[in-house]
Coordinates of C-alpha atoms in Angstrom, one line a residue:
M1 CA 0.0 0.0 0.0
R2 CA 1.4 3.4 -0.9
E3 CA 1.8 5.9 1.9
P4 CA -0.9 8.4 0.6
T5 CA -3.4 5.5 0.5
F6 CA -2.5 4.5 4.1
W7 CA -3.1 8.0 5.3
I8 CA -6.4 8.4 3.5
L9 CA -7.7 5.2 5.0
T10 CA -6.3 6.2 8.4
A11 CA -8.0 9.6 8.2
L12 CA -11.3 7.8 7.5
A13 CA -11.0 5.3 10.3
T14 CA -12.9 7.3 12.9
E15 CA -15.4 9.3 10.8
S16 CA -16.5 10.1 7.3
R17 CA -14.8 13.2 5.8
H18 CA -15.0 15.3 2.7
G19 CA -12.1 16.0 0.4
Y20 CA -10.6 19.1 2.1
A21 CA -11.0 17.6 5.5
L22 CA -9.2 14.4 4.3
I23 CA -6.3 16.5 3.0
Q24 CA -6.1 18.3 6.4
E25 CA -6.4 15.1 8.5
A26 CA -3.8 13.2 6.4
D27 CA -1.4 16.1 6.9
R28 CA -2.0 16.2 10.6
L29 CA -1.8 12.4 11.2
S30 CA 1.4 12.2 9.1
D31 CA 3.0 15.1 10.9
G32 CA 3.1 17.0 7.6
R33 CA 4.9 14.2 5.7
V34 CA 2.0 13.6 3.4
K35 CA 0.7 16.7 1.5
L36 CA -2.2 15.5 -0.7
Q37 CA -3.1 17.6 -3.7
A38 CA -6.8 17.7 -4.6
G39 CA -6.3 16.0 -8.0
T40 CA -4.2 13.2 -6.4
L41 CA -6.8 12.8 -3.6
Y42 CA -9.8 12.5 -5.8
A43 CA -8.0 10.0 -8.2
A44 CA -7.1 7.9 -5.1
L45 CA -10.6 8.1 -3.8
D46 CA -12.0 6.9 -7.1
R47 CA -9.6 4.0 -7.1
L48 CA -10.4 3.2 -3.4
V49 CA -14.1 3.3 -4.2
D50 CA -13.6 0.9 -7.2
E51 CA -11.6 -1.4 -4.9
G52 CA -14.3 -1.4 -2.3
L53 CA -12.2 0.1 0.5
V54 CA -14.0 3.5 0.7
E55 CA -17.5 4.5 -0.3
P56 CA -19.4 7.7 -0.6
D57 CA -21.3 8.5 2.6
R58 CA -23.3 11.6 1.7
D59 CA -23.3 14.9 -0.2
E60 CA -23.9 18.3 1.3
I61 CA -24.1 21.8 0.0
V62 CA -22.0 24.3 2.0
R63 CA -22.0 27.9 1.0
G64 CA -23.2 26.9 -2.4
R65 CA -20.5 24.3 -3.0
A66 CA -21.0 20.6 -3.1
R67 CA -19.1 18.4 -0.6
R68 CA -19.0 14.6 -0.9
Y69 CA -18.2 12.7 2.2
Y70 CA -16.5 9.4 2.1
R71 CA -16.3 6.6 4.7
L72 CA -14.2 3.6 5.3
T73 CA -15.8 0.2 4.4
N74 CA -15.3 -3.0 6.4
E75 CA -13.0 -4.1 3.6
G76 CA -11.1 -0.8 3.9
A77 CA -10.7 -1.3 7.7
T78 CA -9.4 -4.8 7.1
A79 CA -6.9 -3.6 4.6
L80 CA -5.8 -0.7 6.9
D81 CA -5.4 -3.2 9.8
A82 CA -3.3 -5.5 7.6
E83 CA -1.1 -2.6 6.5
A84 CA -0.6 -1.3 10.0
A85 CA 0.4 -4.9 11.1
R86 CA 2.9 -5.1 8.2
L87 CA 4.4 -1.7 9.1
Q88 CA 4.6 -2.6 12.8
A89 CA 6.4 -5.9 11.9
S90 CA 8.9 -3.8 9.8
V91 CA 9.4 -1.4 12.7
N92 CA 9.9 -4.3 15.1
A93 CA 12.5 -5.8 12.8
A94 CA 14.4 -2.5 12.4
N95 CA 14.3 -1.8 16.2
G96 CA 15.6 -5.3 16.9
Q97 CA 18.5 -4.8 14.5
L98 CA 19.3 -1.4 15.9
S99 CA 19.2 -2.7 19.5
A100 CA 21.6 -5.5 18.5
R101 CA 23.9 -2.9 17.0
R102 CA 23.8 -0.7 20.0
F103 CA 24.7 -3.6 22.3
G104 CA 27.3 -4.9 19.9
L105 CA 25.6 -8.2 19.4
G106 CA 25.8 -8.2 15.6
Q107 CA 25.1 -11.5 13.9
A108 CA 24.4 -13.3 17.1
T109 CA 20.9 -11.8 17.3
A110 CA 20.2 -11.1 13.7
G111 CA 16.7 -12.6 13.9
L112 CA 15.9 -11.4 17.4
V113 CA 13.1 -8.8 17.8
I114 CA 13.2 -6.7 21.0
A115 CA 9.9 -5.1 21.7

């Protein structure tokens, strides 16, 4: 899963959001690392809808402008959970290797994961 997709799904994990709110929430959650542009966001949302990970929730008119809200589907939550687990396993592996390096254990603990 690409990082922007991860942050879009993460931003939708707690509530439905419209496009601009998704851009803001992805920026906040990623500590500013992911800066979604509107065109990129809507192309990603179209793809995620096609994949069944996200679905339109509702449309609203605010100050004369249409807002479409999106929500995470159960399939999207499952995909996000799997990606979070994959990322956590990667972090655990890296932390284990770094701990081994710090303690000068090198190859003796190459497969050891220290939590």
